[in-house]
Coordinates of C-alpha atoms in Angstrom, one line a residue:
M1 CA 11.9 21.9 -14.7
K2 CA 13.7 21.0 -11.4
R3 CA 11.6 20.6 -8.3
N4 CA 11.6 23.5 -5.8
M5 CA 12.5 22.1 -2.3
T6 CA 10.2 24.4 -0.2
P7 CA 10.5 24.6 3.6
E8 CA 7.2 22.7 3.8
L9 CA 8.5 19.9 1.6
L10 CA 11.8 19.7 3.6
E11 CA 9.8 19.5 6.9
E12 CA 7.7 16.7 5.3
K13 CA 10.9 14.8 4.4
R14 CA 12.3 15.3 7.9
Q15 CA 9.1 13.8 9.4
E16 CA 9.4 10.8 7.0
I17 CA 13.0 10.2 8.2
Y18 CA 12.0 10.4 11.8
N19 CA 9.1 7.9 11.3
T20 CA 11.6 5.5 9.8
L21 CA 14.0 5.9 12.8
V22 CA 11.3 5.0 15.3
D23 CA 9.3 2.4 13.5
P24 CA 9.4 -0.8 15.6
T25 CA 8.4 -3.1 12.8
L26 CA 11.5 -2.4 10.7
S27 CA 14.6 -4.5 10.9
H28 CA 18.0 -2.8 10.8
E29 CA 18.4 -3.7 7.1
Q30 CA 15.0 -2.3 6.2
R31 CA 15.6 0.9 8.2
V32 CA 18.9 1.5 6.4
T33 CA 17.3 1.0 3.0
N34 CA 14.4 3.4 3.8
L35 CA 16.8 6.0 5.1
S36 CA 18.9 5.9 2.0
R37 CA 15.8 6.3 -0.2
E38 CA 14.6 9.3 1.9
A39 CA 18.0 10.9 1.5
E40 CA 17.8 10.3 -2.3
N41 CA 14.5 12.0 -2.3
L42 CA 16.0 15.2 -0.9
M43 CA 17.8 15.7 -4.2
N44 CA 16.5 17.7 -7.2
V45 CA 18.8 16.6 -10.0
L46 CA 16.1 15.8 -12.6
D47 CA 14.7 18.2 -15.2
E48 CA 11.2 16.9 -14.9
P49 CA 8.4 17.6 -17.5
E50 CA 5.9 20.3 -16.6
G51 CA 2.7 18.8 -15.2
L52 CA 4.3 15.8 -13.5
D53 CA 3.7 17.0 -10.0
E54 CA -0.1 17.0 -10.3
L55 CA 0.0 13.4 -11.7
L56 CA 2.8 11.9 -9.5
R57 CA 2.9 13.9 -6.2
C58 CA -0.7 14.0 -5.2
G59 CA -3.3 12.1 -3.3
I60 CA -3.5 8.3 -3.9
D61 CA -7.0 8.6 -5.3
E62 CA -5.8 11.2 -7.9
R63 CA -2.3 9.8 -8.7
C64 CA -2.0 8.8 -12.4
I65 CA 1.8 8.1 -12.5
C66 CA 3.9 6.2 -10.0
N67 CA 7.7 5.8 -9.9
L68 CA 7.5 2.7 -7.7
S69 CA 9.8 4.0 -4.9
E70 CA 12.7 4.5 -7.3
G71 CA 13.6 7.9 -5.7
D72 CA 14.3 11.2 -7.3
A73 CA 18.0 10.7 -8.0
P74 CA 18.6 7.6 -10.2
Y75 CA 22.2 6.3 -9.5
R76 CA 21.8 2.6 -10.4
P77 CA 19.4 0.7 -12.8
R78 CA 16.3 -0.7 -11.3
Y79 CA 16.8 -4.2 -12.6
I80 CA 20.2 -5.8 -13.4
C81 CA 20.5 -9.2 -14.9
I82 CA 24.1 -10.2 -15.0
D83 CA 25.8 -12.9 -17.1
F84 CA 26.3 -15.5 -14.4
E85 CA 27.6 -18.1 -16.8
K86 CA 30.5 -15.7 -17.7
F87 CA 31.1 -15.0 -14.0
L88 CA 31.4 -18.6 -13.0
K89 CA 33.8 -19.3 -15.9
T90 CA 36.0 -16.2 -15.5
G91 CA 35.6 -15.1 -11.9
S92 CA 35.9 -11.4 -11.0
E93 CA 39.0 -9.3 -10.5
F94 CA 37.1 -6.7 -8.4
L95 CA 35.6 -9.4 -6.1
Q96 CA 38.9 -11.3 -6.0
V97 CA 37.1 -14.5 -7.0
G98 CA 38.5 -17.0 -9.5
P99 CA 36.7 -19.3 -11.9
A100 CA 34.5 -21.9 -10.1
K101 CA 36.3 -25.3 -10.1
D102 CA 33.6 -27.4 -8.5
F103 CA 30.0 -27.3 -7.2
Y104 CA 30.8 -25.9 -3.8
E105 CA 32.9 -23.1 -5.2
A106 CA 30.2 -22.3 -7.7
L107 CA 27.6 -21.9 -4.8
T108 CA 30.1 -19.8 -2.8
N109 CA 31.0 -17.6 -5.7
L110 CA 27.4 -17.0 -6.6
M111 CA 26.6 -15.9 -3.1
I112 CA 29.5 -13.4 -3.2
M113 CA 28.3 -12.0 -6.5
Y114 CA 24.7 -11.7 -5.2
H115 CA 25.8 -9.5 -2.4
N116 CA 27.3 -7.0 -4.9
I117 CA 24.4 -6.6 -7.3
P118 CA 22.5 -3.4 -6.7
S119 CA 18.8 -2.7 -7.4
I120 CA 16.1 -0.4 -6.1
T121 CA 15.7 -2.7 -3.2
N122 CA 19.5 -3.3 -2.8
F123 CA 19.0 -7.0 -3.4
P124 CA 19.5 -8.9 -6.7
V125 CA 16.3 -9.3 -8.8
Y126 CA 17.8 -12.1 -10.9
I127 CA 20.2 -14.8 -9.6
G128 CA 20.6 -16.9 -12.7
D129 CA 19.2 -19.9 -14.7
L130 CA 20.2 -22.1 -11.8
D131 CA 19.6 -25.5 -13.5
V132 CA 21.8 -24.6 -16.5
L133 CA 24.4 -22.8 -14.4
L134 CA 24.9 -25.6 -11.8
D135 CA 24.2 -28.8 -13.7
P136 CA 27.7 -29.0 -15.2
Y137 CA 29.2 -28.9 -11.7
I138 CA 27.3 -31.9 -10.2
D139 CA 28.8 -34.8 -12.2
G140 CA 30.2 -37.3 -9.8
L141 CA 28.1 -36.2 -6.9
S142 CA 25.2 -38.2 -5.5
D143 CA 21.7 -36.8 -5.4
E144 CA 22.0 -36.6 -1.6
Q145 CA 25.2 -34.7 -1.7
V146 CA 23.7 -32.2 -4.1
K147 CA 20.5 -31.8 -2.1
M148 CA 22.4 -31.3 1.1
A149 CA 24.4 -28.5 -0.3
L150 CA 21.4 -26.9 -2.0
R151 CA 19.5 -27.0 1.4
H152 CA 22.2 -24.9 3.0
W153 CA 22.6 -22.6 0.0
L154 CA 18.9 -21.9 -0.5
N155 CA 18.4 -21.3 3.2
T156 CA 21.3 -18.8 3.1
I157 CA 19.7 -17.0 0.2
D158 CA 16.3 -16.9 2.0
R159 CA 17.9 -15.5 5.2
T160 CA 20.3 -13.0 3.5
I161 CA 18.4 -11.7 0.4
L162 CA 15.6 -10.1 2.3
D163 CA 13.2 -9.5 -0.6
S164 CA 11.2 -12.0 -2.6
F165 CA 11.6 -10.1 -5.8
C166 CA 14.8 -12.1 -6.0
H167 CA 14.2 -14.5 -8.9
A168 CA 15.7 -17.6 -10.4
D169 CA 14.8 -19.5 -13.6
I170 CA 14.8 -23.1 -14.8
G171 CA 13.9 -24.8 -18.0
P172 CA 12.7 -25.2 -20.7
K173 CA 15.0 -28.3 -21.0
A174 CA 14.8 -30.9 -18.2
T175 CA 18.0 -31.2 -16.2
R176 CA 19.1 -33.3 -13.3
M177 CA 19.8 -30.0 -11.4
G178 CA 16.3 -28.7 -12.2
Y179 CA 14.7 -31.8 -10.7
L180 CA 16.9 -31.7 -7.6
L181 CA 16.3 -28.0 -7.1
M182 CA 12.5 -28.3 -7.2
E183 CA 12.7 -31.3 -4.8
V184 CA 14.6 -29.2 -2.3
E185 CA 12.5 -26.1 -2.8
S186 CA 9.3 -28.2 -2.2
E187 CA 10.8 -29.4 1.1
L188 CA 12.1 -26.0 2.4
E189 CA 9.0 -23.9 1.5
N190 CA 11.0 -20.7 1.5
A191 CA 9.6 -17.4 0.1
V192 CA 13.0 -16.5 -1.5
P193 CA 14.0 -16.9 -4.2
N194 CA 11.1 -16.7 -6.5
L195 CA 11.3 -19.2 -9.3
T196 CA 10.0 -19.5 -12.9
M197 CA 10.0 -22.6 -15.1
R198 CA 10.2 -21.7 -18.8
V199 CA 8.0 -24.1 -20.7
S200 CA 8.2 -24.9 -24.4
K201 CA 6.4 -27.5 -26.5
D202 CA 9.5 -29.7 -26.0
T203 CA 9.6 -29.5 -22.2
P204 CA 8.8 -33.0 -20.9
D205 CA 5.6 -33.4 -19.0
D206 CA 7.4 -35.1 -16.1
F207 CA 9.5 -31.9 -15.6
I208 CA 6.4 -29.7 -15.6
L209 CA 4.7 -32.2 -13.2
A210 CA 7.7 -31.9 -10.8
G211 CA 7.2 -28.1 -11.0
V212 CA 3.5 -28.4 -10.3
K213 CA 4.1 -30.6 -7.2
C214 CA 6.7 -28.1 -6.0
A215 CA 4.3 -25.2 -6.6
L216 CA 1.6 -26.9 -4.5
H217 CA 4.0 -26.8 -1.6
S218 CA 5.9 -23.6 -2.1
A219 CA 3.9 -21.5 -4.6
K220 CA 6.8 -21.8 -7.1
P221 CA 7.8 -22.2 -9.8
S222 CA 5.5 -20.2 -12.0
F223 CA 5.2 -21.3 -15.6
A224 CA 6.3 -19.0 -18.5
N225 CA 5.6 -19.3 -22.2
D226 CA 9.1 -19.8 -23.5
E227 CA 8.1 -19.4 -27.2
M228 CA 6.5 -16.0 -26.6
F229 CA 9.4 -14.6 -24.6
R230 CA 12.0 -16.1 -26.9
G231 CA 10.2 -14.7 -30.0
E232 CA 10.1 -11.2 -28.6
L233 CA 13.4 -11.0 -26.7
G234 CA 15.6 -13.6 -28.3
D235 CA 17.4 -16.6 -26.8
D236 CA 19.3 -14.7 -24.1
Y237 CA 16.3 -13.6 -22.0
C238 CA 15.5 -14.2 -18.4
I239 CA 12.6 -13.8 -16.0
A240 CA 13.5 -11.4 -13.2
S241 CA 11.9 -9.8 -10.2
C242 CA 8.2 -10.7 -10.2
Y243 CA 7.8 -11.9 -13.8
N244 CA 9.8 -9.5 -15.9
G245 CA 11.1 -10.6 -19.3
L246 CA 14.5 -8.9 -19.7
H247 CA 17.8 -9.4 -21.6
K248 CA 20.6 -11.3 -19.8
A249 CA 23.7 -9.2 -19.4
G250 CA 21.3 -6.2 -19.3
G251 CA 18.2 -5.2 -17.6
S252 CA 15.9 -2.2 -17.1
Y253 CA 16.9 1.3 -16.3
T254 CA 13.6 2.2 -14.7
L255 CA 9.9 1.3 -14.3
S256 CA 7.1 3.7 -13.9
R257 CA 3.4 2.9 -14.1
L258 CA 0.2 4.4 -15.4
I259 CA -2.7 4.2 -12.9
L260 CA -5.4 3.8 -15.5
S261 CA -8.3 3.9 -13.2
N262 CA -7.3 7.3 -11.9
I263 CA -6.8 8.6 -15.5
A264 CA -10.3 7.4 -16.3
K265 CA -11.6 9.5 -13.4
R266 CA -10.2 12.6 -15.2
A267 CA -12.2 11.9 -18.3
S268 CA -15.7 13.0 -19.2
G269 CA -16.2 9.8 -21.1
I270 CA -14.6 7.2 -23.4
E271 CA -13.7 9.5 -26.2
D272 CA -12.2 12.1 -23.9
F273 CA -10.1 9.4 -22.2
K274 CA -8.9 8.0 -25.5
K275 CA -8.2 11.4 -27.3
N276 CA -7.1 13.6 -24.4
Q277 CA -6.5 12.2 -20.9
L278 CA -4.6 9.0 -21.7
P279 CA -2.3 10.6 -24.3
Y280 CA -1.5 13.5 -22.0
V281 CA -0.5 11.3 -19.1
M282 CA 1.4 8.8 -21.3
D283 CA 3.4 11.7 -22.8
I284 CA 4.4 13.1 -19.4
M285 CA 5.3 9.6 -18.0
A286 CA 7.4 8.8 -21.1
R287 CA 9.4 12.1 -20.9
Y288 CA 9.8 11.6 -17.1
M289 CA 11.3 8.1 -17.8
D290 CA 13.5 9.6 -20.6
E291 CA 15.0 12.1 -18.0
R292 CA 15.6 9.4 -15.5
I293 CA 17.4 7.3 -18.1
R294 CA 19.4 10.4 -19.3
F295 CA 20.6 11.1 -15.8
L296 CA 21.5 7.5 -15.1
V297 CA 23.5 7.1 -18.3
E298 CA 25.0 10.5 -18.7
E299 CA 25.6 11.8 -15.1
S300 CA 25.5 9.0 -12.5
G301 CA 28.6 7.3 -13.8
W302 CA 27.2 3.8 -13.0
F303 CA 27.8 2.6 -16.6
T304 CA 31.4 3.8 -16.6
H305 CA 32.5 2.9 -13.1
S306 CA 30.6 -0.3 -11.9
F307 CA 32.7 -3.4 -12.1
L308 CA 29.7 -5.2 -13.4
V309 CA 30.1 -3.2 -16.6
T310 CA 33.9 -2.9 -16.8
E311 CA 34.3 -6.7 -16.4
G312 CA 31.6 -7.4 -19.0
F313 CA 28.9 -9.0 -16.8
V314 CA 26.4 -6.4 -18.2
Q315 CA 26.5 -4.2 -21.3
R316 CA 24.5 -1.0 -21.4
E317 CA 23.3 -1.8 -24.9
N318 CA 21.3 -4.7 -23.4
F319 CA 19.2 -2.3 -21.2
T320 CA 15.8 -0.9 -21.8
A321 CA 13.0 0.6 -19.6
M322 CA 9.6 -0.7 -18.6
F323 CA 6.4 1.3 -19.3
G324 CA 4.1 -0.1 -16.7
L325 CA 0.4 0.0 -16.0
V326 CA -2.2 -1.1 -13.5
G327 CA -6.0 -0.8 -13.1
L328 CA -7.2 -1.7 -16.6
A329 CA -10.3 -3.4 -15.2
E330 CA -11.3 -0.5 -13.0
C331 CA -10.5 1.9 -15.9
V332 CA -12.9 0.1 -18.2
N333 CA -15.6 -0.1 -15.5
I334 CA -15.3 3.6 -14.7
L335 CA -15.5 4.6 -18.3
L336 CA -18.5 2.4 -19.0
E337 CA -20.3 3.8 -15.9
K338 CA -19.7 7.3 -17.3
E339 CA -21.5 6.2 -20.5
G340 CA -24.4 4.8 -18.5
C341 CA -23.4 1.1 -19.0
T342 CA -23.2 -1.4 -16.1
E343 CA -21.3 -4.1 -18.0
R344 CA -18.0 -5.2 -16.2
F345 CA -14.5 -6.1 -17.3
G346 CA -14.0 -9.8 -17.5
H347 CA -17.7 -10.5 -18.0
S348 CA -18.8 -8.7 -21.1
E349 CA -17.6 -8.7 -24.7
K350 CA -18.2 -4.9 -24.8
A351 CA -16.1 -4.3 -21.7
N352 CA -13.3 -6.6 -22.7
Q353 CA -13.2 -5.0 -26.2
L354 CA -12.8 -1.6 -24.6
G355 CA -9.9 -3.0 -22.6
V356 CA -8.3 -4.2 -25.9
E357 CA -8.8 -0.8 -27.5
I358 CA -7.1 0.9 -24.6
M359 CA -4.2 -1.5 -24.8
D360 CA -3.9 -0.8 -28.5
L361 CA -3.6 2.9 -27.8
I362 CA -0.9 2.3 -25.2
K363 CA 1.0 0.0 -27.5
D364 CA 0.8 2.4 -30.4
F365 CA 2.1 5.3 -28.2
N366 CA 5.0 3.2 -27.0
D367 CA 5.8 1.9 -30.5
N368 CA 6.2 5.6 -31.6
H369 CA 8.1 6.8 -28.6
Y370 CA 11.9 6.6 -29.1
N371 CA 14.7 6.6 -26.5
K372 CA 18.2 6.3 -27.9
Y373 CA 19.5 4.5 -24.8
C374 CA 16.9 1.7 -24.9
E375 CA 18.8 -0.5 -27.4
G376 CA 17.5 -3.5 -25.5
G377 CA 14.0 -2.6 -26.7
N378 CA 15.1 -1.6 -30.2
G379 CA 14.8 2.1 -29.1
H380 CA 11.5 1.6 -27.2
F381 CA 10.4 0.9 -23.7
L382 CA 8.9 -2.6 -23.0
L383 CA 5.2 -2.7 -21.9
H384 CA 4.8 -4.2 -18.4
A385 CA 1.7 -5.2 -16.5
Q386 CA 2.7 -4.0 -13.0
V387 CA 1.9 -6.2 -10.1
G388 CA 0.6 -3.5 -7.8
L389 CA 1.6 -1.9 -4.4
A390 CA 0.6 -2.6 -0.9
D391 CA -1.4 0.7 -0.6
D392 CA -3.3 0.3 -3.9
Q393 CA -7.0 0.3 -3.2
N394 CA -9.6 -0.6 -5.9
V395 CA -6.7 -0.9 -8.4
S396 CA -6.1 -4.4 -9.8
P397 CA -2.6 -5.4 -11.0
G398 CA -2.0 -5.0 -14.7
T399 CA -4.9 -6.3 -16.7
R400 CA -6.2 -8.8 -14.2
I401 CA -9.8 -9.3 -13.4
P402 CA -10.5 -7.9 -9.9
I403 CA -10.4 -10.3 -7.0
G404 CA -13.9 -11.3 -6.1
E405 CA -15.1 -10.9 -9.7
E406 CA -13.4 -13.9 -11.3
P407 CA -15.6 -15.8 -13.8
D408 CA -17.1 -19.0 -12.4
E409 CA -15.5 -21.2 -15.0
L410 CA -11.7 -21.3 -15.3
V411 CA -11.9 -21.6 -19.1
D412 CA -13.8 -18.3 -19.2
H413 CA -11.2 -16.7 -17.1
L414 CA -8.4 -17.9 -19.4
N415 CA -10.2 -16.7 -22.5
V416 CA -10.3 -13.2 -21.0
I417 CA -6.7 -13.0 -20.0
K418 CA -5.4 -14.3 -23.3
L419 CA -6.7 -11.1 -24.9
F420 CA -4.0 -9.1 -23.0
H421 CA -0.9 -11.2 -22.3
K422 CA 0.4 -10.5 -25.9
Y423 CA 1.0 -6.9 -25.1
F424 CA 3.6 -7.4 -22.4
P425 CA 7.1 -8.7 -23.4
S426 CA 8.5 -7.5 -20.1
G427 CA 5.9 -9.3 -18.1
T428 CA 2.3 -10.1 -17.1
G429 CA 0.8 -13.0 -15.3
D430 CA -2.3 -14.4 -13.6
I431 CA -2.5 -16.4 -10.3
F432 CA -4.8 -19.3 -9.5
P433 CA -5.0 -20.8 -6.0
V434 CA -6.1 -24.4 -6.3
D435 CA -7.9 -26.6 -3.8
L436 CA -5.7 -28.8 -1.7
T437 CA -7.2 -31.9 -3.2
V438 CA -5.2 -31.1 -6.4
H439 CA -2.2 -32.6 -4.5
K440 CA -3.8 -35.9 -5.5
N441 CA -4.2 -34.9 -9.2
P442 CA -1.3 -32.6 -10.4
Q443 CA -2.2 -33.6 -13.9
Y444 CA -5.1 -31.1 -13.6
V445 CA -2.7 -28.2 -13.3
L446 CA -0.4 -29.6 -16.0
D447 CA -3.5 -29.6 -18.4
I448 CA -4.2 -25.9 -17.5
I449 CA -0.5 -25.0 -18.2
R450 CA -0.4 -26.8 -21.6
G451 CA -3.8 -25.4 -22.6
G452 CA -3.1 -21.9 -21.4
L453 CA 0.3 -21.6 -23.0
G454 CA -1.2 -23.1 -26.2
I455 CA -3.5 -20.1 -26.5
D456 CA -0.7 -17.5 -26.0
I457 CA -1.2 -16.9 -22.3
R458 CA 2.2 -15.7 -21.2
Y459 CA 2.6 -16.6 -17.5
L460 CA 0.6 -18.7 -15.0
S461 CA 1.1 -19.2 -11.2
F462 CA -0.5 -21.6 -8.8
Y463 CA -0.4 -22.4 -5.1
S464 CA -2.4 -24.7 -2.9
S465 CA -5.2 -23.2 -0.8
D466 CA -3.5 -24.6 2.4
S467 CA 0.0 -23.4 1.6
D468 CA 1.9 -21.1 4.1
V469 CA 3.8 -19.7 1.1
I470 CA 1.5 -17.8 -1.2
R471 CA 1.9 -15.6 -4.3
V472 CA 0.8 -12.1 -3.6
T473 CA 1.0 -10.6 -7.1
G474 CA 4.3 -11.3 -8.6
Y475 CA 6.2 -12.2 -5.4
L476 CA 5.9 -14.6 -2.5
V477 CA 5.3 -14.2 1.2
K478 CA 4.5 -16.5 4.1
R479 CA 1.1 -16.2 5.8
S480 CA 2.8 -16.9 9.1
E481 CA 5.2 -14.0 8.6
M482 CA 2.3 -11.6 7.7
E483 CA 0.6 -12.6 10.9
K484 CA 3.8 -11.7 12.9
L485 CA 4.1 -8.3 11.2
D486 CA 0.4 -7.6 11.7
A487 CA 0.9 -8.2 15.4
G488 CA 3.7 -5.6 15.5
T489 CA 6.7 -7.9 15.3
A490 CA 9.6 -7.2 13.0
V491 CA 10.2 -9.7 10.2
R492 CA 13.2 -10.4 8.0
Q493 CA 11.8 -9.8 4.5
N494 CA 10.6 -6.4 3.4
T495 CA 8.2 -7.9 1.0
T496 CA 6.2 -9.3 3.9
G497 CA 5.0 -5.7 4.5
L498 CA 3.9 -5.4 0.9
G499 CA 2.0 -8.7 1.2
L500 CA 0.3 -7.6 4.4
G501 CA -0.8 -4.4 2.8
S502 CA -2.1 -6.3 -0.3
A503 CA -4.0 -8.7 2.0
K504 CA -5.8 -5.8 3.7
N505 CA -6.2 -3.5 0.7
C506 CA -6.3 -5.8 -2.3
K507 CA -8.0 -8.9 -0.9
I508 CA -5.3 -11.2 -2.1
L509 CA -6.4 -13.9 0.4
D510 CA -9.9 -13.9 -1.1
R511 CA -9.0 -15.1 -4.6
R512 CA -11.4 -17.7 -6.1
I513 CA -10.0 -21.2 -5.4
R514 CA -10.1 -23.5 -8.4

């Protein structure tokens, strides 16, 4: 069923466009991005499943499905993870760029490619495994020569890619470039790019410690369980955007999310939630995603016309889609309250077990839903613990324990989250601000990383309690930039606004300090 664009809806869209035109806190780039999205939302090209409107286009307290600002006319994939190794070796006819012959050409060519990778935000969400990509080009250069070039290059990325969902990877092997990159990132303290270190049992402790020291200054890198991701996605995987595991030379067509807490509000109790409300909403969201994918593949022309496809930097067969969710903690608490129980998620075996049962239902649904264009997921979507939005209220990201309710003991916290990380091959993660005294004992964080990944925790992030750069959910912002925006001053990066909203609505500055 295609949406009916009523006069009332057209007037509402017109007002949204006007608000964008006169918003003093938007930069030119942010204004152009918002206007293009509002134009996209005037289209009615999708044959949407009946019942979607009441779940998607309704008040925030009732909304059970969210398309995460993708717009109503998909014309490019949400997440694109190109084969940068191929690009540096072959160049691009479309971009009129030849193979990179030295370190400086490699940096320049990558910047040219970054500018030409689309996404929902119009900025690249994955910029490569930078240590592996660049290490072959620095033979014969001194450390100071490499670091000088990296400083200029990374500052250029931070000032031109205005969204901290831009993501780079290093590891699991230690490289000279990996060490130098972290040394420079620690010095610059930029919010962009985000950075993940993939950690395996063979990753040297010294390399992880260099990452810990960098994270205590710049809130990056985060630390990913390489064995888990590699076992699920194969060797050619990357971490993109916030913490999304995806295939290189591929990506994700789309990401929608279930707002589990609001689905729980619709239920009379636990059994009604399990048997009726949750299956009903999951079915509508899956069919909505199917239609988005169908239009993108069959009608938009992106996979037949984009130079990224025609020159072999991505292959459609490496794409899948991400079936996201938020608010498991609040969902569990609401359902238990309906049954007259006061036990809370993260603090009770009964509550945690209900969370596991809900995740088993979601996994079972996804395992039995087939989409012919999702070859990158063997015909299925990938489950994703979504990081949340700025206007979320009383909805915790993914399966996290709500801020302010974290267990007193870190080991108890880790033993709860390990129950849920296994469900999410396309990403989940937990964040731990640590006391500034840890600067004197980075081994403490190394022990947490080794221990956590050893019990199949997928992804861990840390930042120092006194750091200007902080991790909001899956992305980075600067406290100083949030303060400027809160005072009514325009800032460069659009994720600063998301961070400010999360600070006000989701209490991200009130996390328990370890």
